[in-house]
XYZ file of C-alpha atoms in Angstrom:
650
model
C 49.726 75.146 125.874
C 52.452 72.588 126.389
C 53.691 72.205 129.928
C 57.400 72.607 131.048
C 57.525 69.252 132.089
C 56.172 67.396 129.098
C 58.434 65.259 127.518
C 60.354 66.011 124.373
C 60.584 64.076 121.001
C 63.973 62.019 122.433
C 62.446 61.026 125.536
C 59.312 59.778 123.926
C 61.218 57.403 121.516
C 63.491 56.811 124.610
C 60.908 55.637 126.578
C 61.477 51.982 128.121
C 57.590 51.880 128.604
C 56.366 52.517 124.724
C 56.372 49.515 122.859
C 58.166 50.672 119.938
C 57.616 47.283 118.356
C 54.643 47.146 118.438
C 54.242 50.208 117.229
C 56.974 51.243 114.670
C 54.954 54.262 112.919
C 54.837 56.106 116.894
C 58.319 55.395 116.982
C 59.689 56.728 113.704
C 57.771 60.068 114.188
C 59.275 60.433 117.612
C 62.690 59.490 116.467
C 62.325 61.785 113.352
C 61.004 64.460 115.231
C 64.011 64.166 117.442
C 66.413 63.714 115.061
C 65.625 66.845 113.162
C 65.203 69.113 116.352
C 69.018 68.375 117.218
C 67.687 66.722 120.977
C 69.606 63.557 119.956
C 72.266 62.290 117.279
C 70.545 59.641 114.725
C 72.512 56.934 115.385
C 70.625 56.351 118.913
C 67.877 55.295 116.643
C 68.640 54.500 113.167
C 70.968 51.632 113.986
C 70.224 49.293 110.560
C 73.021 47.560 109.987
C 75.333 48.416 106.752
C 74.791 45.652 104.580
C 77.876 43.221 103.603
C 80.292 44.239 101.181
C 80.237 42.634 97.895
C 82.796 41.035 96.587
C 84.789 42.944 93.527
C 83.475 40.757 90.523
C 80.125 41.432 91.764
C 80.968 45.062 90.549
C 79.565 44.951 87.195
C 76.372 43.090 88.121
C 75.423 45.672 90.433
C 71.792 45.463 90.891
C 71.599 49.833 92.211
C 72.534 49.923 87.975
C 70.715 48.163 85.268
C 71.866 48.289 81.748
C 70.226 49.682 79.319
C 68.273 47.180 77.420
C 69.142 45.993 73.697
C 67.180 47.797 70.920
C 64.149 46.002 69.828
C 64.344 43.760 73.445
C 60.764 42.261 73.496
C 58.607 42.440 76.159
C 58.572 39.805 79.266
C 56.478 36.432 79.294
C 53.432 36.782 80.367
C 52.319 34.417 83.072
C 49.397 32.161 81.834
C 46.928 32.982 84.308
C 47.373 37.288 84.034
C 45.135 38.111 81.318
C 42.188 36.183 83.442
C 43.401 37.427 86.847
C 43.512 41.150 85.478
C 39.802 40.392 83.800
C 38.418 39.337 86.663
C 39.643 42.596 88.278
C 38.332 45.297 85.425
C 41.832 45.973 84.513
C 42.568 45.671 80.632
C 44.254 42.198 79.329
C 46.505 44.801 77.493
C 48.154 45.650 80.615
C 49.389 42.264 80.997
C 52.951 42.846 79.800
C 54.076 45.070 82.006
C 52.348 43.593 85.082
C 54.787 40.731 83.974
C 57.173 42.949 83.129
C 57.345 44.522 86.736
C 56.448 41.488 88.976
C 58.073 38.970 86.793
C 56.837 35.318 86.480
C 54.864 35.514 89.584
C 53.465 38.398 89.003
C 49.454 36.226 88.966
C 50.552 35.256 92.893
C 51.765 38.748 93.962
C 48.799 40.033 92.412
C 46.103 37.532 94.076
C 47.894 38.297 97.480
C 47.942 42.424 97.209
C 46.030 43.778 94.656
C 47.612 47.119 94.919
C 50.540 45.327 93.501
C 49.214 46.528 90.321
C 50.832 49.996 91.092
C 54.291 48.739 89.944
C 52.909 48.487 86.458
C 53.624 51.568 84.316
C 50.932 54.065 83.873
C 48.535 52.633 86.296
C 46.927 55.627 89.156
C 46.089 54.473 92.534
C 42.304 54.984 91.841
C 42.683 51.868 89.367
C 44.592 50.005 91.197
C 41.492 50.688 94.237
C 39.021 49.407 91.626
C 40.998 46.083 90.944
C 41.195 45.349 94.892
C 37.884 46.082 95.264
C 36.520 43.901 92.376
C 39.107 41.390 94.180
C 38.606 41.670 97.576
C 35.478 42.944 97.728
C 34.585 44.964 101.171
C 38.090 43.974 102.245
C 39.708 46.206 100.395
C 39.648 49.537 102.307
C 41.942 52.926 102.106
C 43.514 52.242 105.762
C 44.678 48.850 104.340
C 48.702 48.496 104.920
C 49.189 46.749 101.621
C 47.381 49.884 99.792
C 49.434 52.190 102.197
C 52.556 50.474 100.802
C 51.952 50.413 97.559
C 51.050 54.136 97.523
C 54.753 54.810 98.960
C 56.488 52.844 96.262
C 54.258 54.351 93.456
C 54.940 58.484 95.267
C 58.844 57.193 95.705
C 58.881 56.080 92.159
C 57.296 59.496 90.589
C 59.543 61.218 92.384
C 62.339 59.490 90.865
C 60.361 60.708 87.555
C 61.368 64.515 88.592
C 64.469 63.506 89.322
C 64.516 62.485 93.245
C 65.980 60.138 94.710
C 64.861 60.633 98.123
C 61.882 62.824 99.631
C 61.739 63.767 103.716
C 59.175 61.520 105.785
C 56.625 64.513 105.675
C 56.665 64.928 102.001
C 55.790 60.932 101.420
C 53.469 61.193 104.348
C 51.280 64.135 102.518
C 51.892 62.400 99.497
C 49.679 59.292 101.107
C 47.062 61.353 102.666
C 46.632 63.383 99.314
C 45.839 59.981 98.334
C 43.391 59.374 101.345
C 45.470 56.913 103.457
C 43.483 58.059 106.910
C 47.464 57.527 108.772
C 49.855 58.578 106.582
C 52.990 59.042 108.835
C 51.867 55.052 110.624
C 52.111 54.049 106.893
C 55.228 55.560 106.442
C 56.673 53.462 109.408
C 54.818 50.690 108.589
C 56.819 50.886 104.709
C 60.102 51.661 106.852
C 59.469 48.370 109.189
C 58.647 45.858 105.648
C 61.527 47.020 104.622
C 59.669 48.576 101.472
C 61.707 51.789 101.726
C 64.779 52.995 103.509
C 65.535 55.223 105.996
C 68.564 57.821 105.842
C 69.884 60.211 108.054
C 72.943 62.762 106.869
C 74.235 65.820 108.453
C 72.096 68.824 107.643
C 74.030 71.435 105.810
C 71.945 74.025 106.070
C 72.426 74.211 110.208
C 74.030 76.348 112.065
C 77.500 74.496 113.136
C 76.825 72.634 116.560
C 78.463 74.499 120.012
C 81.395 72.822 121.236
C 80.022 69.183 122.764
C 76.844 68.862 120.295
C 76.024 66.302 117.610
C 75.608 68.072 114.351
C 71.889 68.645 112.995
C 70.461 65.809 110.822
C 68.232 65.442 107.819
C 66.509 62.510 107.503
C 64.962 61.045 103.919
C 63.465 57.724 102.840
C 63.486 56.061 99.994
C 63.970 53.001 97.810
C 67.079 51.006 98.010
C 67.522 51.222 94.400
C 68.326 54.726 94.445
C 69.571 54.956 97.779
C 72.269 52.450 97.072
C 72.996 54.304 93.600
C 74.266 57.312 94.981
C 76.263 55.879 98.256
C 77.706 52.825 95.318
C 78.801 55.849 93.387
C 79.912 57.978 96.449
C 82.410 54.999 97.088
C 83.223 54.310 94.111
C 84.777 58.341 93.444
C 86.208 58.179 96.864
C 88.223 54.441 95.922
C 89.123 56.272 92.273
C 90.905 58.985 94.318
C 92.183 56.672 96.993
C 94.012 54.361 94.385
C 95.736 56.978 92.182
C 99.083 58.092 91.743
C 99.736 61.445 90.326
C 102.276 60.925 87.506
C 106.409 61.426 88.543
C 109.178 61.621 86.204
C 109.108 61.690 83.176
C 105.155 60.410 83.130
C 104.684 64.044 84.555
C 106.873 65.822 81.778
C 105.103 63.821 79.283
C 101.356 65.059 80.666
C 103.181 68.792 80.586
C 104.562 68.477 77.461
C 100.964 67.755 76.198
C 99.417 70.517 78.229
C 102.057 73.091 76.249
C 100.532 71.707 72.579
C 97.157 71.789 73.573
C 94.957 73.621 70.814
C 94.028 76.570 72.908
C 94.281 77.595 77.257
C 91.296 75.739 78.891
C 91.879 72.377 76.736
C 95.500 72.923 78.309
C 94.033 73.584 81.925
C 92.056 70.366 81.439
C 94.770 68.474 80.431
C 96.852 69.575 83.257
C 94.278 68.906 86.078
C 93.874 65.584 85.138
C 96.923 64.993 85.025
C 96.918 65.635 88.622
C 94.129 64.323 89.617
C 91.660 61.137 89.543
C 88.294 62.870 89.470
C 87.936 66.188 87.557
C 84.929 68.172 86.339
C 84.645 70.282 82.766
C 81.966 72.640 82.236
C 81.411 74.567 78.706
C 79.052 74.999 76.124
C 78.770 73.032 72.851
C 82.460 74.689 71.183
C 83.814 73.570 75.078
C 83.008 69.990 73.794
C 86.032 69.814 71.732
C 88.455 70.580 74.621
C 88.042 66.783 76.277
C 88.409 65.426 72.417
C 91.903 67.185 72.859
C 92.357 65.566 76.130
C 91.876 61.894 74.927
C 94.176 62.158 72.193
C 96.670 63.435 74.316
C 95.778 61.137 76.895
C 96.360 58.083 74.176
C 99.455 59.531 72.426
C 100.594 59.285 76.240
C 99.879 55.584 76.007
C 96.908 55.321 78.428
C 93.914 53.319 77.517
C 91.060 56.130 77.204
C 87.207 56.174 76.213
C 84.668 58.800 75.693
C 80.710 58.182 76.370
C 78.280 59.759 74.587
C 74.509 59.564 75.422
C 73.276 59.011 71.919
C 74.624 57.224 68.883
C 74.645 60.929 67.099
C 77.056 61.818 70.218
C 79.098 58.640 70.096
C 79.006 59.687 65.649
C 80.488 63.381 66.200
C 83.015 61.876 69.129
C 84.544 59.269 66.248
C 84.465 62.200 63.768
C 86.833 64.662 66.050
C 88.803 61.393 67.295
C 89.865 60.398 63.707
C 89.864 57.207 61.725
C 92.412 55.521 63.967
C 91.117 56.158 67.351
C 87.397 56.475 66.758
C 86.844 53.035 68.529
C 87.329 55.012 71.795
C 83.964 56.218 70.819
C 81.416 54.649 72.642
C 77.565 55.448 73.991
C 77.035 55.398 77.589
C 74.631 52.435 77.126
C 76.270 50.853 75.096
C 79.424 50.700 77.200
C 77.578 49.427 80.512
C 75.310 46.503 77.956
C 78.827 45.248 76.567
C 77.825 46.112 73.130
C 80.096 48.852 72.627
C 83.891 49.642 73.825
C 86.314 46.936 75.917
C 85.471 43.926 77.157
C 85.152 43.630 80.548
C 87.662 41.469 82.670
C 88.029 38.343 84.908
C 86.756 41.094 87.791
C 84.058 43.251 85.512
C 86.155 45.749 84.999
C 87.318 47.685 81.932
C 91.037 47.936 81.082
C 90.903 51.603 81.089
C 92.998 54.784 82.138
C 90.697 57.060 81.071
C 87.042 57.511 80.998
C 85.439 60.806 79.676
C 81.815 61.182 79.986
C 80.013 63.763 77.659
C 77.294 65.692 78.298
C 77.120 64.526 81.952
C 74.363 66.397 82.936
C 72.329 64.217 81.929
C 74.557 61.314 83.842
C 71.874 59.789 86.459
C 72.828 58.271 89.700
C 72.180 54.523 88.252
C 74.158 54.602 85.512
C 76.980 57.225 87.050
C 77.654 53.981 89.796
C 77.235 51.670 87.456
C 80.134 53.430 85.165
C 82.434 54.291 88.418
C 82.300 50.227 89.579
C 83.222 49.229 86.601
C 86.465 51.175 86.268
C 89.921 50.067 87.329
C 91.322 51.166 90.820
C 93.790 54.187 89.825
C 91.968 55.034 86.497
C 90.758 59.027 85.765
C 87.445 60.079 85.568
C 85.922 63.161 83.454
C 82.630 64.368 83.472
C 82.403 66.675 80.998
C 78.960 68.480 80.995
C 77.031 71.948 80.644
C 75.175 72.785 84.500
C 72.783 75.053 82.438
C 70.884 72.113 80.745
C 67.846 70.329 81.697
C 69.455 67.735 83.949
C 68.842 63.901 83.819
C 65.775 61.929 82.817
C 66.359 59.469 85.429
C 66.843 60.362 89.238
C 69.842 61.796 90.293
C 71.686 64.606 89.581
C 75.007 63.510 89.586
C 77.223 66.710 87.888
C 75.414 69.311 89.930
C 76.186 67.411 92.867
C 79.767 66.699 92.078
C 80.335 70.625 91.649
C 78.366 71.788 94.955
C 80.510 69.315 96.879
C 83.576 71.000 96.014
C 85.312 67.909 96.398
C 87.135 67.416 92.959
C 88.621 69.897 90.572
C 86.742 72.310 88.014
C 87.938 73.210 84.508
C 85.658 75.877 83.484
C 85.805 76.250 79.510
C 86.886 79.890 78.607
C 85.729 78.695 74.968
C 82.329 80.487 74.094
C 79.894 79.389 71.778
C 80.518 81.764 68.233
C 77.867 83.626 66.306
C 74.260 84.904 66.907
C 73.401 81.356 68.135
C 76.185 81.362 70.723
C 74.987 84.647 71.885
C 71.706 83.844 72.164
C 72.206 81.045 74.350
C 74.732 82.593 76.497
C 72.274 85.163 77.224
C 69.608 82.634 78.210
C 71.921 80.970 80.593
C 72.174 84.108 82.172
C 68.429 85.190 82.299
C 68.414 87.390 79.532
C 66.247 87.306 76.250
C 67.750 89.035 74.167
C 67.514 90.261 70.712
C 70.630 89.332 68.321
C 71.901 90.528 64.950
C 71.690 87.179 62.782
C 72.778 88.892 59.144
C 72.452 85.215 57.910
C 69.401 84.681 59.594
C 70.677 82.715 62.241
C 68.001 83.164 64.597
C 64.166 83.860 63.384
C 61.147 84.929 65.969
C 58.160 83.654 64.504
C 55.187 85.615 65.677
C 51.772 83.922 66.040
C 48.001 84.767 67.289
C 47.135 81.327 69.016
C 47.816 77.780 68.852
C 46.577 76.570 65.170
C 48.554 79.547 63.627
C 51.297 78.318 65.606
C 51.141 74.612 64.702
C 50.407 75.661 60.952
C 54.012 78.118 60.958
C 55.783 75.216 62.563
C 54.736 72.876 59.989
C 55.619 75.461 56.958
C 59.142 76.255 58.666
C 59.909 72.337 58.465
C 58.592 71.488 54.681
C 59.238 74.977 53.043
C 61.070 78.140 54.769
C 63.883 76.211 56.209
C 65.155 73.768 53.779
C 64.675 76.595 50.678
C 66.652 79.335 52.551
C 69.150 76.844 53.942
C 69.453 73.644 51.451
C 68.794 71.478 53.974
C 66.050 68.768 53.721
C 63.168 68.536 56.076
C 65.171 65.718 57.724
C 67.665 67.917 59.163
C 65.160 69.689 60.464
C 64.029 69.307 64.342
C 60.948 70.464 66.078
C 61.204 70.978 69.947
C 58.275 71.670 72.424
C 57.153 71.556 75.883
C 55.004 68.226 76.592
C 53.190 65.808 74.731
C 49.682 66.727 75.189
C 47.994 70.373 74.798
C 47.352 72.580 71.278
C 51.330 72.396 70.735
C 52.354 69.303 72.373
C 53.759 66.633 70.530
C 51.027 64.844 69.425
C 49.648 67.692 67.607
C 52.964 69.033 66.088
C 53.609 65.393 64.789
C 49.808 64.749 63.319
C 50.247 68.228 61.688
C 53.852 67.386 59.978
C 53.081 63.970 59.329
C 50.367 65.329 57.017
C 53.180 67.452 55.189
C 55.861 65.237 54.769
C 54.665 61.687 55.508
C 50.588 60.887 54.819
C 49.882 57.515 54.957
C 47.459 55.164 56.175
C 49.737 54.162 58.970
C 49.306 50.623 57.912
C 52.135 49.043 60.653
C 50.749 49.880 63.715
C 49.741 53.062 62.959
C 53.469 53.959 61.337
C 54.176 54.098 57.601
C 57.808 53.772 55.878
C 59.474 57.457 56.177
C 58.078 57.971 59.551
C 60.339 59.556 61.999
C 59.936 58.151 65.452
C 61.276 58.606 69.029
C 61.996 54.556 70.460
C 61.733 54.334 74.051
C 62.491 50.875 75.218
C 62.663 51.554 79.030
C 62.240 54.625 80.960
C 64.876 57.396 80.281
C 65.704 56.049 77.115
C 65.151 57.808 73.611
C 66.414 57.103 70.660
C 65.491 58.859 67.291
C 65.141 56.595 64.254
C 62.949 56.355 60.861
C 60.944 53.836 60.076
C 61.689 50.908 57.588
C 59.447 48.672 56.791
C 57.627 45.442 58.554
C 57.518 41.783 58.670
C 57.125 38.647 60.499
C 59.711 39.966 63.422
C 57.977 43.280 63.628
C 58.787 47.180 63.011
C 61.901 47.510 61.324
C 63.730 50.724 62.316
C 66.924 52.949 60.880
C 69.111 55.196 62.339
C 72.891 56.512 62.520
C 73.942 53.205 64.319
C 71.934 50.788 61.874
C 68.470 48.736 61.676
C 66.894 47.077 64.353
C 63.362 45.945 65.342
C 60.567 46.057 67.576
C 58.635 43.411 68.452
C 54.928 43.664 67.178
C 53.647 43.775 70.544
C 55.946 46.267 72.011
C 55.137 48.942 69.004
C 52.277 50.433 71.047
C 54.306 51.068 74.245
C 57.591 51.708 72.907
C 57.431 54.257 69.980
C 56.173 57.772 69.185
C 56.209 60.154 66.024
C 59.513 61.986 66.284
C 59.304 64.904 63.700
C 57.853 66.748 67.075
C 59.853 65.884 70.563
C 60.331 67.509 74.157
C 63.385 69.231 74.857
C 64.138 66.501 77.568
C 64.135 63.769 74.419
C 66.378 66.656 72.837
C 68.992 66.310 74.997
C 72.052 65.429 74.077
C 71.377 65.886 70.220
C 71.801 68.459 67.552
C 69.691 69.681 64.797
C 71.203 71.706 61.066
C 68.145 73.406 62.224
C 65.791 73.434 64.966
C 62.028 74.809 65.160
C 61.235 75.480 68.655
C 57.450 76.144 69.704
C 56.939 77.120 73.855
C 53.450 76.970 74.598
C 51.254 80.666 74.839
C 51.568 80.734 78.674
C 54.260 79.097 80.393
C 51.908 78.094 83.248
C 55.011 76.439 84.851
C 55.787 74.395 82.083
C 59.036 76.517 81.128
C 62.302 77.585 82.884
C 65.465 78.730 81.713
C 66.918 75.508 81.580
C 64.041 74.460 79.201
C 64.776 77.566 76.841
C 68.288 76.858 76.900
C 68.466 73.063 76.485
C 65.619 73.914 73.273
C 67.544 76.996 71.926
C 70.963 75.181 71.727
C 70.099 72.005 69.570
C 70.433 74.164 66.893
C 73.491 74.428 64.790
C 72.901 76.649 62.191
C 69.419 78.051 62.876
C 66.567 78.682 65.593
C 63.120 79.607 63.890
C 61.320 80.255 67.914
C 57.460 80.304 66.950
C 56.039 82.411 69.656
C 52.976 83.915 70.745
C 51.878 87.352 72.307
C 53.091 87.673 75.971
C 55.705 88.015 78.323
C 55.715 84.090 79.367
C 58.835 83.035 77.428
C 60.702 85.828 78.665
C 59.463 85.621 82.383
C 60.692 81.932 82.032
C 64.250 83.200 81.252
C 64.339 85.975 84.000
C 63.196 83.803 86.533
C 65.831 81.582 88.203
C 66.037 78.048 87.338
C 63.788 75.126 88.753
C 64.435 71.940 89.110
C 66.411 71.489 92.273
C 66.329 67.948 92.988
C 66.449 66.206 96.255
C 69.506 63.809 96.996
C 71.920 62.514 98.670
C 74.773 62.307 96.936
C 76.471 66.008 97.505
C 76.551 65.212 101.515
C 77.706 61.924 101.108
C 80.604 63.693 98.749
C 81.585 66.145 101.208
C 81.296 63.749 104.063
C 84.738 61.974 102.495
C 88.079 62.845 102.855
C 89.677 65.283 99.924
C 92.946 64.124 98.872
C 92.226 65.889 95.455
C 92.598 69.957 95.335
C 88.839 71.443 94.270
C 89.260 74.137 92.006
């Protein structure tokens, strides 16, 4: 029983007499605690000071957004001493290139001071990283160590950027830790906000009832790393000084953007044309038909005499863009990559900046918050922004979740495509966006169910669909052909689906690193990038590689981390892409692994048809009905509605 008198959260943190200094973790849960129950506003005790404002050529070197790197970029120099250091730990030599590649040339001193450094590198679990302290620091090395405790907060912060987070409350990070058996898990959580390892947000909380007359408004407060954190308030600012600095167009600018609005090809590539127009920031939403509405706006847009360029996600994007542009504006056509590594599109100016009026962004659901500020810091004061997307597909492999939060803020306009999808393929997919699986009349066979009994009749269908059925009913080849499933591992993951066509198509001894000429392959130089090729051939430089953009190769050493077979992807690496024909298998039970978005994103990389091999049960169909997961947790969306609107939402 808690007595009247006892003091509350505030007065505890308030408290003259507790050394909050000496102990930061007792005052961060007070001033949380507080914070959250409304008993005091934030700023009383999150006072860390906004950091200096950099200069406008630092714009484009913006550290909260790293470029892409170059395809075939080889891995970083490894520090002499690593491969012994990581020996003499019971960690692999192997791993020695990405230690280096996430600790950089000091990477053997960082390691030698905190062995649970080793976290940063990718694919290491805190269990290994326990083993190499311990073989290092012997008894030392102990769970309630802080080093180990902050570690384990960059390693939960950085998996949930994997799902898509960019921040998580204190309470989810500190049951993260003591999942992980840190014996303090909210002191290590203050201890990370003290170092500095992590930062410490606090933003009005939506959700709460609006404050009586005289009270501060309710706060959430998140944490987490400045990379992220800085992302999404970067790219906050940067929309709110792309509205600030535009004029709406007078004279005869205006009749010219109203003239072009009357010859648009169709109403809702007109409605587009006329909100931007109007406006500095606007949002268009459609299917895959919708896509051909912001084609109609560039043109326009450049007939008009503004500088404009579209961003794809994928060369095959940036390919179809040039193709609807036309021969003599299909340099507009640039991947989002691309753009922000200066190998594609303007050059930048004196400031970092590209001379443009226009930027469209395609597909911008899967736009993450690093690249979405790196892309709105780069662009002119007074230049338009469109991010052109479909809210229905899986959202971005990186964190963020920038085009979902855009349209919950309210705080730009909304062109809503009236332009559906045609056919039994359209219909199909409109239906899953909905929650409805439903059964369509494909006279062309447009869409085939596939039944199966279990997993090796499954994989055995897939692999006939690909080499045989398709290609002889549709004269396609087996290239055009795209298989899509849930994960990589299990009975119809990837790595089964690909062994199985490999067989088909491609046997081979898999005499360059495991790859043979003909193989397709899924490159992944850095996390959240995938790009589909075939492979070449090899020599002294290493893999050679082929797709719609050209060759390029891999280093020898970064085959092993870097590439996949690619006959059999995820519908995350799907994304973005489409298929002549597509060859979707959903595992038996859904068991979580499938949503709607999932079925959607997989159903509509097909162009001219779906062959869905399915087993017995309702699992695919539950995954329809059921709303959609993946609600990520951010920032952005209250910083957006935190700024003043001078554009009209619609």
């Amino acid at each position: 029983m808690t007595s009247e008198n006892a003091p509350s959260a505030a007065d505890r943190a308030a408290d003259p007499a507790v050394d909050h200094a000496a102990d930061p973790a007792a005052a961060l849960r007070a001033a949380v605690r507080a914070v959250e129950s409304g008993e005091r506003p934030a700023a009383s005790f999150f006072n860390r000071p906004a950091p200096p404002p950099r200069p406008p050529a630092a714009r484009a070197q913006s550290p909260a957004a790293p470029a892409a790197p170059p395809a075939g970029g080889g891995p970083a120099a490894v520090p002499p001493g690593l491969p012994a250091l990581l020996a003499a730990g019971g960690a692999p030599e192997a791993l020695a290139a990405g230690v280096a590649a996430a600790l950089g040339e000091s990477a053997e001193q960082e390691l030698r001071a905190d062995p649970w450094r080793l976290l940063a590198a990718p694919g290491v679990q805190p269990h290994q990283a326990d083993e190499f302290a311990r073989a290092l620091l012997g008894a030392e090395a102990g769970p309630a160590d802080e080093r180990r405790g902050q570690a384990l907060v960059g390693w939960l912060l950085e998996r949930a950027a994997l799902v898509g987070h960019t921040v998580l409350t204190p309470g989810a990070l500190a049951d993260g830790l003591a999942e992980h058996g840190v014996p303090a898990p909210d002191e290590a959580v203050g201890a990370a906000v003290e170092a500095g390892a992590l930062l410490l947000f606090q933003d009005r909380d939506e959700d709460a009832p609006e404050p009586a007359e005289g009270e501060a408004p309710a706060v959430r407060v998140s944490v987490g790393l400045d990379r992220y954190g800085l992302a999404e308030e970067s790219l906050a600012d940067g929309l709110a000084r792309l509205r600030g600095t535009f004029e709406p167009p007078a004279g005869p600018a205006a009749a010219g953007w109203a003239e072009a609005g009357a010859a648009a090809p169709g109403p809702s590539a007109a409605e587009l044309i006329a909100a931007v127009a109007a406006s500095a920031v606007v949002v268009h939403t459609g299917g895959e038909t919708a896509k051909a509405e912001p084609v109609a706006l560039a043109a326009a847009a450049g007939a008009l005499g503004l500088r404009v360029c579209l961003a794809a996600h994928q060369a095959d994007g940036r390919r179809r863009l040039a193709a609807a542009l036309g021969a003599e504006a299909a340099e507009a056509a640039v991947t989002v990559a691309g753009l922000l590594a200066g190998r594609e599109g303007p050059a930048r100016d004196a400031e970092g900046l590209w001379p443009v009026d226009l930027l469209v962004v395609m597909d911008a659901g899967l736009l993450g918050a690093e690249p979405a500020a790196a892309l709105v810091e780069s662009l002119p004061d007074g230049c338009r922004l469109v991010l052109s997307g479909d809210p229905l597909l899986l959202g971005s492999a990186g964190p963020g979740q920038v085009l979902a939060d855009l349209l919950a803020s309210g705080g730009c306009p909304r062109v809503v495509s009236r332009t559906p999808d045609p056919g039994p393929l359209g219909e199909l997919v409109s239906g899953v966006g909905v929650g409805e699986l439903s059964q369509v009349a494909a006279p062309e066979r447009e869409v085939v169910i596939v039944p199966v009994g279990d997993p090796g009749e499954a994989v055995h269908r897939a692999v006939q669909l690909v080499a045989e059925s398709i290609p002889r009913a549709f004269g396609t080849s087996a290239d055009e052909v795209q298989v899509i499933t849930a994960s990589h591992g299990g009975p119809l993951g990837t790595r089964a689906l690909n062994a199985a066509v490999k067989e088909r198509l491609n046997a081979g001894p898999g005499r360059f690193a495991g790859f043979d000429p003909g193989d397709r392959v899924a490159y992944s130089p850095a996390p959240n990038h995938t790009r589909l090729a075939t492979v070449v051939e090899a020599d002294a430089e290493g893999l050679w590689l082929a797709d719609g953009a050209g060759r390029f190769a891999v280093p020898k050493d970064a085959v092993a981390g870097t590439l996949r077979p690619g006959w059999a992807i995820t519908a995350h690496q799907a994304a973005g892409l489409r298929w002549p024909a597509v060859v979707v298998v959903p595992p038996g039970e859904a068991g979580g692994v499938l949503d709607r978005r999932w079925v959607y994103t997989a159903f509509g990389r097909a162009e001219r048809h779906l062959s869905v091999v399915r087993g017995p049960g309702p699992a695919l169909a539950d995954a329809v009905a059921a709303p959609p997961r993946g609600e990520r947790a951010t920032r952005l969306r209250t910083l957006l509605r935190e700024q003043p609107r001078s554009d009209t939402a619609g």
